[in-house]
């Protein structure tokens, strides 16, 4: 077999995977152009450097089925991850924290798509950040979706405590507070923040959902919490969007640097 220095441009080009060959042709660096470069001063050295740098970057290339470039795997990852987050947050408004289990299941798809992205320098870190940001967004979002909803839509009202209900939970008799609203309706509160059994007939403040979707929450809006968690969730969502974009930018920068070696 010929040594590294003895191989021709055609032989070096033929050793590349077919998708890399098509990628080079798409950016004007196909076999004819490489032959021209190879015929010049230090031509073979420049050809080998081009092929080496181009093949190690997460470059835009045509997929074997012709459906798009390597931008698509990152775009597909972003679309699926973002859609999964939205679905989980919406479910969180109806089934509460149980929506987190749906997010964990969809997370398996996100992980699989992350590893379907093209390899390259720094890609492992980008994959990890994307997946980590997804899980942080989903788990925090589904845990505090109801709190954020009441922060936005809820109204503080004076309510009257009525006789609580009692249920057995894990062998313990639990007391669940109930309140009467201005319209006379009685609702169980979301969280028991007070000992209401001895306060029947007294008035207190609660945050009430005007649409009636959520039960009231005892206390004021500031007592609901979730503000810090909201900023953390927004930060994770920003990372989730920016990391795939960064991967594409890195891939194009490396490709352009490889092309500049011919100048």
PDB file of N, CA and C in Angstrom, residues 132-203:
ATOM      1  N   UNK A 132     -29.043  18.507  29.282  1.00  0.00           N
ATOM      2  CA  UNK A 132     -29.176  18.972  30.663  1.00  0.00           C
ATOM      3  C   UNK A 132     -30.171  20.122  30.748  1.00  0.00           C
ATOM      4  N   UNK A 133     -30.091  21.062  29.803  1.00  0.00           N
ATOM      5  CA  UNK A 133     -31.016  22.200  29.806  1.00  0.00           C
ATOM      6  C   UNK A 133     -32.454  21.732  29.608  1.00  0.00           C
ATOM      7  N   UNK A 134     -32.631  20.712  28.780  1.00  0.00           N
ATOM      8  CA  UNK A 134     -33.987  20.179  28.566  1.00  0.00           C
ATOM      9  C   UNK A 134     -34.570  19.645  29.875  1.00  0.00           C
ATOM     10  N   UNK A 135     -33.808  18.811  30.579  1.00  0.00           N
ATOM     11  CA  UNK A 135     -34.335  18.208  31.805  1.00  0.00           C
ATOM     12  C   UNK A 135     -34.563  19.250  32.897  1.00  0.00           C
ATOM     13  N   UNK A 136     -33.682  20.233  33.005  1.00  0.00           N
ATOM     14  CA  UNK A 136     -33.882  21.287  33.996  1.00  0.00           C
ATOM     15  C   UNK A 136     -35.161  22.061  33.689  1.00  0.00           C
ATOM     16  N   UNK A 137     -35.350  22.399  32.413  1.00  0.00           N
ATOM     17  CA  UNK A 137     -36.550  23.150  32.020  1.00  0.00           C
ATOM     18  C   UNK A 137     -37.820  22.367  32.301  1.00  0.00           C
ATOM     19  N   UNK A 138     -37.807  21.091  31.950  1.00  0.00           N
ATOM     20  CA  UNK A 138     -39.010  20.271  32.117  1.00  0.00           C
ATOM     21  C   UNK A 138     -39.323  20.034  33.599  1.00  0.00           C
ATOM     22  N   UNK A 139     -38.334  19.635  34.376  1.00  0.00           N
ATOM     23  CA  UNK A 139     -38.589  19.281  35.766  1.00  0.00           C
ATOM     24  C   UNK A 139     -39.001  20.492  36.596  1.00  0.00           C
ATOM     25  N   UNK A 140     -38.324  21.623  36.389  1.00  0.00           N
ATOM     26  CA  UNK A 140     -38.728  22.827  37.125  1.00  0.00           C
ATOM     27  C   UNK A 140     -40.064  23.337  36.598  1.00  0.00           C
ATOM     28  N   UNK A 141     -40.219  23.329  35.278  1.00  0.00           N
ATOM     29  CA  UNK A 141     -41.450  23.851  34.693  1.00  0.00           C
ATOM     30  C   UNK A 141     -42.688  23.100  35.136  1.00  0.00           C
ATOM     31  N   UNK A 142     -42.634  21.781  35.138  1.00  0.00           N
ATOM     32  CA  UNK A 142     -43.811  21.003  35.539  1.00  0.00           C
ATOM     33  C   UNK A 142     -44.075  21.107  37.046  1.00  0.00           C
ATOM     34  N   UNK A 143     -43.042  21.382  37.824  1.00  0.00           N
ATOM     35  CA  UNK A 143     -43.224  21.506  39.273  1.00  0.00           C
ATOM     36  C   UNK A 143     -43.846  22.841  39.672  1.00  0.00           C
ATOM     37  N   UNK A 144     -43.633  23.869  38.858  1.00  0.00           N
ATOM     38  CA  UNK A 144     -44.083  25.210  39.248  1.00  0.00           C
ATOM     39  C   UNK A 144     -45.050  25.826  38.246  1.00  0.00           C
ATOM     40  N   UNK A 145     -45.575  25.027  37.303  1.00  0.00           N
ATOM     41  CA  UNK A 145     -46.499  25.568  36.311  1.00  0.00           C
ATOM     42  C   UNK A 145     -47.732  26.164  36.979  1.00  0.00           C
ATOM     43  N   UNK A 146     -48.265  25.470  37.997  1.00  0.00           N
ATOM     44  CA  UNK A 146     -49.466  25.987  38.665  1.00  0.00           C
ATOM     45  C   UNK A 146     -49.181  27.277  39.425  1.00  0.00           C
ATOM     46  N   UNK A 147     -47.994  27.371  40.027  1.00  0.00           N
ATOM     47  CA  UNK A 147     -47.631  28.582  40.763  1.00  0.00           C
ATOM     48  C   UNK A 147     -47.513  29.771  39.805  1.00  0.00           C
ATOM     49  N   UNK A 148     -46.863  29.552  38.650  1.00  0.00           N
ATOM     50  CA  UNK A 148     -46.727  30.642  37.682  1.00  0.00           C
ATOM     51  C   UNK A 148     -48.081  31.047  37.127  1.00  0.00           C
ATOM     52  N   UNK A 149     -48.964  30.062  36.945  1.00  0.00           N
ATOM     53  CA  UNK A 149     -50.299  30.364  36.446  1.00  0.00           C
ATOM     54  C   UNK A 149     -51.042  31.282  37.414  1.00  0.00           C
ATOM     55  N   UNK A 150     -51.003  30.945  38.692  1.00  0.00           N
ATOM     56  CA  UNK A 150     -51.703  31.770  39.676  1.00  0.00           C
ATOM     57  C   UNK A 150     -51.029  33.135  39.845  1.00  0.00           C
ATOM     58  N   UNK A 151     -49.698  33.180  39.668  1.00  0.00           N
ATOM     59  CA  UNK A 151     -49.019  34.466  39.730  1.00  0.00           C
ATOM     60  C   UNK A 151     -49.531  35.392  38.624  1.00  0.00           C
ATOM     61  N   UNK A 152     -49.809  34.838  37.444  1.00  0.00           N
ATOM     62  CA  UNK A 152     -50.241  35.638  36.304  1.00  0.00           C
ATOM     63  C   UNK A 152     -51.744  35.895  36.303  1.00  0.00           C
ATOM     64  N   UNK A 153     -52.532  34.857  36.574  1.00  0.00           N
ATOM     65  CA  UNK A 153     -53.984  34.964  36.436  1.00  0.00           C
ATOM     66  C   UNK A 153     -54.732  35.131  37.741  1.00  0.00           C
ATOM     67  N   UNK A 154     -54.096  34.768  38.839  1.00  0.00           N
ATOM     68  CA  UNK A 154     -54.814  34.756  40.116  1.00  0.00           C
ATOM     69  C   UNK A 154     -55.154  36.143  40.633  1.00  0.00           C
ATOM     70  N   UNK A 155     -56.202  36.191  41.469  1.00  0.00           N
ATOM     71  CA  UNK A 155     -56.627  37.430  42.116  1.00  0.00           C
ATOM     72  C   UNK A 155     -56.692  37.201  43.628  1.00  0.00           C
ATOM     73  N   UNK A 156     -56.151  38.129  44.375  1.00  0.00           N
ATOM     74  CA  UNK A 156     -56.195  38.021  45.832  1.00  0.00           C
ATOM     75  C   UNK A 156     -57.587  38.414  46.325  1.00  0.00           C
ATOM     76  N   UNK A 157     -58.179  37.544  47.137  1.00  0.00           N
ATOM     77  CA  UNK A 157     -59.515  37.782  47.676  1.00  0.00           C
ATOM     78  C   UNK A 157     -59.544  37.432  49.154  1.00  0.00           C
ATOM     79  N   UNK A 158     -60.519  38.013  49.843  1.00  0.00           N
ATOM     80  CA  UNK A 158     -60.773  37.626  51.218  1.00  0.00           C
ATOM     81  C   UNK A 158     -61.777  36.483  51.200  1.00  0.00           C
ATOM     82  N   UNK A 159     -61.408  35.365  51.785  1.00  0.00           N
ATOM     83  CA  UNK A 159     -62.256  34.170  51.782  1.00  0.00           C
ATOM     84  C   UNK A 159     -62.531  33.756  53.224  1.00  0.00           C
ATOM     85  N   UNK A 160     -63.506  32.866  53.363  1.00  0.00           N
ATOM     86  CA  UNK A 160     -63.889  32.390  54.694  1.00  0.00           C
ATOM     87  C   UNK A 160     -63.553  30.915  54.830  1.00  0.00           C
ATOM     88  N   UNK A 161     -62.873  30.565  55.898  1.00  0.00           N
ATOM     89  CA  UNK A 161     -62.543  29.168  56.152  1.00  0.00           C
ATOM     90  C   UNK A 161     -63.786  28.414  56.583  1.00  0.00           C
ATOM     91  N   UNK A 162     -64.010  27.227  55.996  1.00  0.00           N
ATOM     92  CA  UNK A 162     -65.151  26.377  56.367  1.00  0.00           C
ATOM     93  C   UNK A 162     -64.599  25.050  56.869  1.00  0.00           C
ATOM     94  N   UNK A 163     -65.507  24.164  57.246  1.00  0.00           N
ATOM     95  CA  UNK A 163     -65.086  22.879  57.812  1.00  0.00           C
ATOM     96  C   UNK A 163     -64.206  22.130  56.832  1.00  0.00           C
ATOM     97  N   UNK A 164     -63.029  21.681  57.259  1.00  0.00           N
ATOM     98  CA  UNK A 164     -62.107  20.970  56.355  1.00  0.00           C
ATOM     99  C   UNK A 164     -62.572  19.540  56.127  1.00  0.00           C
ATOM    100  N   UNK A 165     -61.957  18.901  55.161  1.00  0.00           N
ATOM    101  CA  UNK A 165     -62.192  17.476  54.934  1.00  0.00           C
ATOM    102  C   UNK A 165     -61.005  16.701  55.490  1.00  0.00           C
ATOM    103  N   UNK A 166     -61.207  15.410  55.718  1.00  0.00           N
ATOM    104  CA  UNK A 166     -60.151  14.560  56.285  1.00  0.00           C
ATOM    105  C   UNK A 166     -60.025  13.305  55.426  1.00  0.00           C
ATOM    106  N   UNK A 167     -58.779  12.955  55.116  1.00  0.00           N
ATOM    107  CA  UNK A 167     -58.513  11.747  54.334  1.00  0.00           C
ATOM    108  C   UNK A 167     -57.312  11.021  54.923  1.00  0.00           C
ATOM    109  N   UNK A 168     -57.312   9.699  54.717  1.00  0.00           N
ATOM    110  CA  UNK A 168     -56.170   8.903  55.165  1.00  0.00           C
ATOM    111  C   UNK A 168     -55.163   8.781  54.023  1.00  0.00           C
ATOM    112  N   UNK A 169     -53.946   9.210  54.263  1.00  0.00           N
ATOM    113  CA  UNK A 169     -52.888   9.173  53.260  1.00  0.00           C
ATOM    114  C   UNK A 169     -51.664   8.508  53.853  1.00  0.00           C
ATOM    115  N   UNK A 170     -51.270   7.349  53.313  1.00  0.00           N
ATOM    116  CA  UNK A 170     -50.093   6.610  53.790  1.00  0.00           C
ATOM    117  C   UNK A 170     -50.196   6.338  55.302  1.00  0.00           C
ATOM    118  N   UNK A 171     -51.411   5.970  55.723  1.00  0.00           N
ATOM    119  CA  UNK A 171     -51.605   5.627  57.124  1.00  0.00           C
ATOM    120  C   UNK A 171     -51.742   6.814  58.055  1.00  0.00           C
ATOM    121  N   UNK A 172     -51.783   8.028  57.507  1.00  0.00           N
ATOM    122  CA  UNK A 172     -51.898   9.241  58.324  1.00  0.00           C
ATOM    123  C   UNK A 172     -53.172   9.983  57.951  1.00  0.00           C
ATOM    124  N   UNK A 173     -53.886  10.460  58.972  1.00  0.00           N
ATOM    125  CA  UNK A 173     -55.114  11.219  58.731  1.00  0.00           C
ATOM    126  C   UNK A 173     -54.752  12.665  58.417  1.00  0.00           C
ATOM    127  N   UNK A 174     -54.999  13.055  57.172  1.00  0.00           N
ATOM    128  CA  UNK A 174     -54.640  14.391  56.723  1.00  0.00           C
ATOM    129  C   UNK A 174     -55.855  15.298  56.703  1.00  0.00           C
ATOM    130  N   UNK A 175     -55.638  16.573  57.059  1.00  0.00           N
ATOM    131  CA  UNK A 175     -56.680  17.585  57.025  1.00  0.00           C
ATOM    132  C   UNK A 175     -56.484  18.465  55.803  1.00  0.00           C
ATOM    133  N   UNK A 176     -57.551  18.665  55.047  1.00  0.00           N
ATOM    134  CA  UNK A 176     -57.492  19.488  53.842  1.00  0.00           C
ATOM    135  C   UNK A 176     -58.413  20.692  54.018  1.00  0.00           C
ATOM    136  N   UNK A 177     -57.796  21.880  54.002  1.00  0.00           N
ATOM    137  CA  UNK A 177     -58.550  23.110  54.227  1.00  0.00           C
ATOM    138  C   UNK A 177     -59.508  23.402  53.075  1.00  0.00           C
ATOM    139  N   UNK A 178     -60.619  24.037  53.417  1.00  0.00           N
ATOM    140  CA  UNK A 178     -61.573  24.486  52.416  1.00  0.00           C
ATOM    141  C   UNK A 178     -61.968  25.921  52.725  1.00  0.00           C
ATOM    142  N   UNK A 179     -62.312  26.656  51.653  1.00  0.00           N
ATOM    143  CA  UNK A 179     -62.700  28.056  51.823  1.00  0.00           C
ATOM    144  C   UNK A 179     -63.948  28.345  51.001  1.00  0.00           C
ATOM    145  N   UNK A 180     -64.706  29.363  51.478  1.00  0.00           N
ATOM    146  CA  UNK A 180     -65.885  29.826  50.735  1.00  0.00           C
ATOM    147  C   UNK A 180     -65.535  31.155  50.076  1.00  0.00           C
ATOM    148  N   UNK A 181     -65.763  31.218  48.746  1.00  0.00           N
ATOM    149  CA  UNK A 181     -65.458  32.429  47.990  1.00  0.00           C
ATOM    150  C   UNK A 181     -66.619  33.418  48.043  1.00  0.00           C
ATOM    151  N   UNK A 182     -66.418  34.567  47.383  1.00  0.00           N
ATOM    152  CA  UNK A 182     -67.454  35.608  47.390  1.00  0.00           C
ATOM    153  C   UNK A 182     -68.746  35.138  46.755  1.00  0.00           C
ATOM    154  N   UNK A 183     -68.636  34.228  45.774  1.00  0.00           N
ATOM    155  CA  UNK A 183     -69.847  33.758  45.093  1.00  0.00           C
ATOM    156  C   UNK A 183     -70.553  32.642  45.845  1.00  0.00           C
ATOM    157  N   UNK A 184     -70.052  32.288  47.028  1.00  0.00           N
ATOM    158  CA  UNK A 184     -70.680  31.261  47.851  1.00  0.00           C
ATOM    159  C   UNK A 184     -70.176  29.855  47.593  1.00  0.00           C
ATOM    160  N   UNK A 185     -69.371  29.654  46.562  1.00  0.00           N
ATOM    161  CA  UNK A 185     -68.853  28.323  46.266  1.00  0.00           C
ATOM    162  C   UNK A 185     -67.756  27.945  47.255  1.00  0.00           C
ATOM    163  N   UNK A 186     -67.641  26.637  47.534  1.00  0.00           N
ATOM    164  CA  UNK A 186     -66.651  26.119  48.476  1.00  0.00           C
ATOM    165  C   UNK A 186     -65.612  25.317  47.712  1.00  0.00           C
ATOM    166  N   UNK A 187     -64.345  25.560  48.006  1.00  0.00           N
ATOM    167  CA  UNK A 187     -63.260  24.889  47.294  1.00  0.00           C
ATOM    168  C   UNK A 187     -62.199  24.425  48.291  1.00  0.00           C
ATOM    169  N   UNK A 188     -61.608  23.283  47.973  1.00  0.00           N
ATOM    170  CA  UNK A 188     -60.439  22.824  48.723  1.00  0.00           C
ATOM    171  C   UNK A 188     -59.228  23.596  48.215  1.00  0.00           C
ATOM    172  N   UNK A 189     -58.342  23.981  49.111  1.00  0.00           N
ATOM    173  CA  UNK A 189     -57.193  24.785  48.695  1.00  0.00           C
ATOM    174  C   UNK A 189     -56.101  23.874  48.131  1.00  0.00           C
ATOM    175  N   UNK A 190     -55.178  24.483  47.368  1.00  0.00           N
ATOM    176  CA  UNK A 190     -54.102  23.711  46.741  1.00  0.00           C
ATOM    177  C   UNK A 190     -53.150  23.170  47.790  1.00  0.00           C
ATOM    178  N   UNK A 191     -52.640  24.030  48.628  1.00  0.00           N
ATOM    179  CA  UNK A 191     -51.676  23.626  49.658  1.00  0.00           C
ATOM    180  C   UNK A 191     -52.183  24.064  51.022  1.00  0.00           C
ATOM    181  N   UNK A 192     -52.032  23.174  51.988  1.00  0.00           N
ATOM    182  CA  UNK A 192     -52.424  23.517  53.354  1.00  0.00           C
ATOM    183  C   UNK A 192     -51.277  24.237  54.054  1.00  0.00           C
ATOM    184  N   UNK A 193     -51.347  25.554  54.084  1.00  0.00           N
ATOM    185  CA  UNK A 193     -50.284  26.336  54.700  1.00  0.00           C
ATOM    186  C   UNK A 193     -50.644  26.775  56.112  1.00  0.00           C
ATOM    187  N   UNK A 194     -51.805  26.433  56.549  1.00  0.00           N
ATOM    188  CA  UNK A 194     -52.271  26.852  57.869  1.00  0.00           C
ATOM    189  C   UNK A 194     -53.024  25.709  58.526  1.00  0.00           C
ATOM    190  N   UNK A 195     -53.106  25.758  59.842  1.00  0.00           N
ATOM    191  CA  UNK A 195     -53.965  24.832  60.576  1.00  0.00           C
ATOM    192  C   UNK A 195     -55.360  25.416  60.600  1.00  0.00           C
ATOM    193  N   UNK A 196     -56.185  24.954  59.658  1.00  0.00           N
ATOM    194  CA  UNK A 196     -57.497  25.572  59.478  1.00  0.00           C
ATOM    195  C   UNK A 196     -58.593  24.887  60.284  1.00  0.00           C
ATOM    196  N   UNK A 197     -58.297  23.750  60.899  1.00  0.00           N
ATOM    197  CA  UNK A 197     -59.339  23.013  61.607  1.00  0.00           C
ATOM    198  C   UNK A 197     -59.929  23.827  62.753  1.00  0.00           C
ATOM    199  N   UNK A 198     -59.107  24.665  63.399  1.00  0.00           N
ATOM    200  CA  UNK A 198     -59.579  25.452  64.539  1.00  0.00           C
ATOM    201  C   UNK A 198     -59.935  26.876  64.150  1.00  0.00           C
ATOM    202  N   UNK A 199     -60.016  27.151  62.860  1.00  0.00           N
ATOM    203  CA  UNK A 199     -60.257  28.528  62.420  1.00  0.00           C
ATOM    204  C   UNK A 199     -61.496  28.631  61.537  1.00  0.00           C
ATOM    205  N   UNK A 200     -62.395  27.666  61.662  1.00  0.00           N
ATOM    206  CA  UNK A 200     -63.613  27.689  60.862  1.00  0.00           C
ATOM    207  C   UNK A 200     -64.397  28.956  61.157  1.00  0.00           C
ATOM    208  N   UNK A 201     -64.841  29.631  60.102  1.00  0.00           N
ATOM    209  CA  UNK A 201     -65.600  30.867  60.234  1.00  0.00           C
ATOM    210  C   UNK A 201     -64.747  32.116  60.144  1.00  0.00           C
ATOM    211  N   UNK A 202     -63.458  31.996  60.294  1.00  0.00           N
ATOM    212  CA  UNK A 202     -62.579  33.156  60.186  1.00  0.00           C
ATOM    213  C   UNK A 202     -62.284  33.473  58.725  1.00  0.00           C
ATOM    214  N   UNK A 203     -61.925  34.721  58.481  1.00  0.00           N
ATOM    215  CA  UNK A 203     -61.578  35.138  57.125  1.00  0.00           C
ATOM    216  C   UNK A 203     -60.052  35.190  56.971  1.00  0.00           C
TER     217      UNK A 203
END
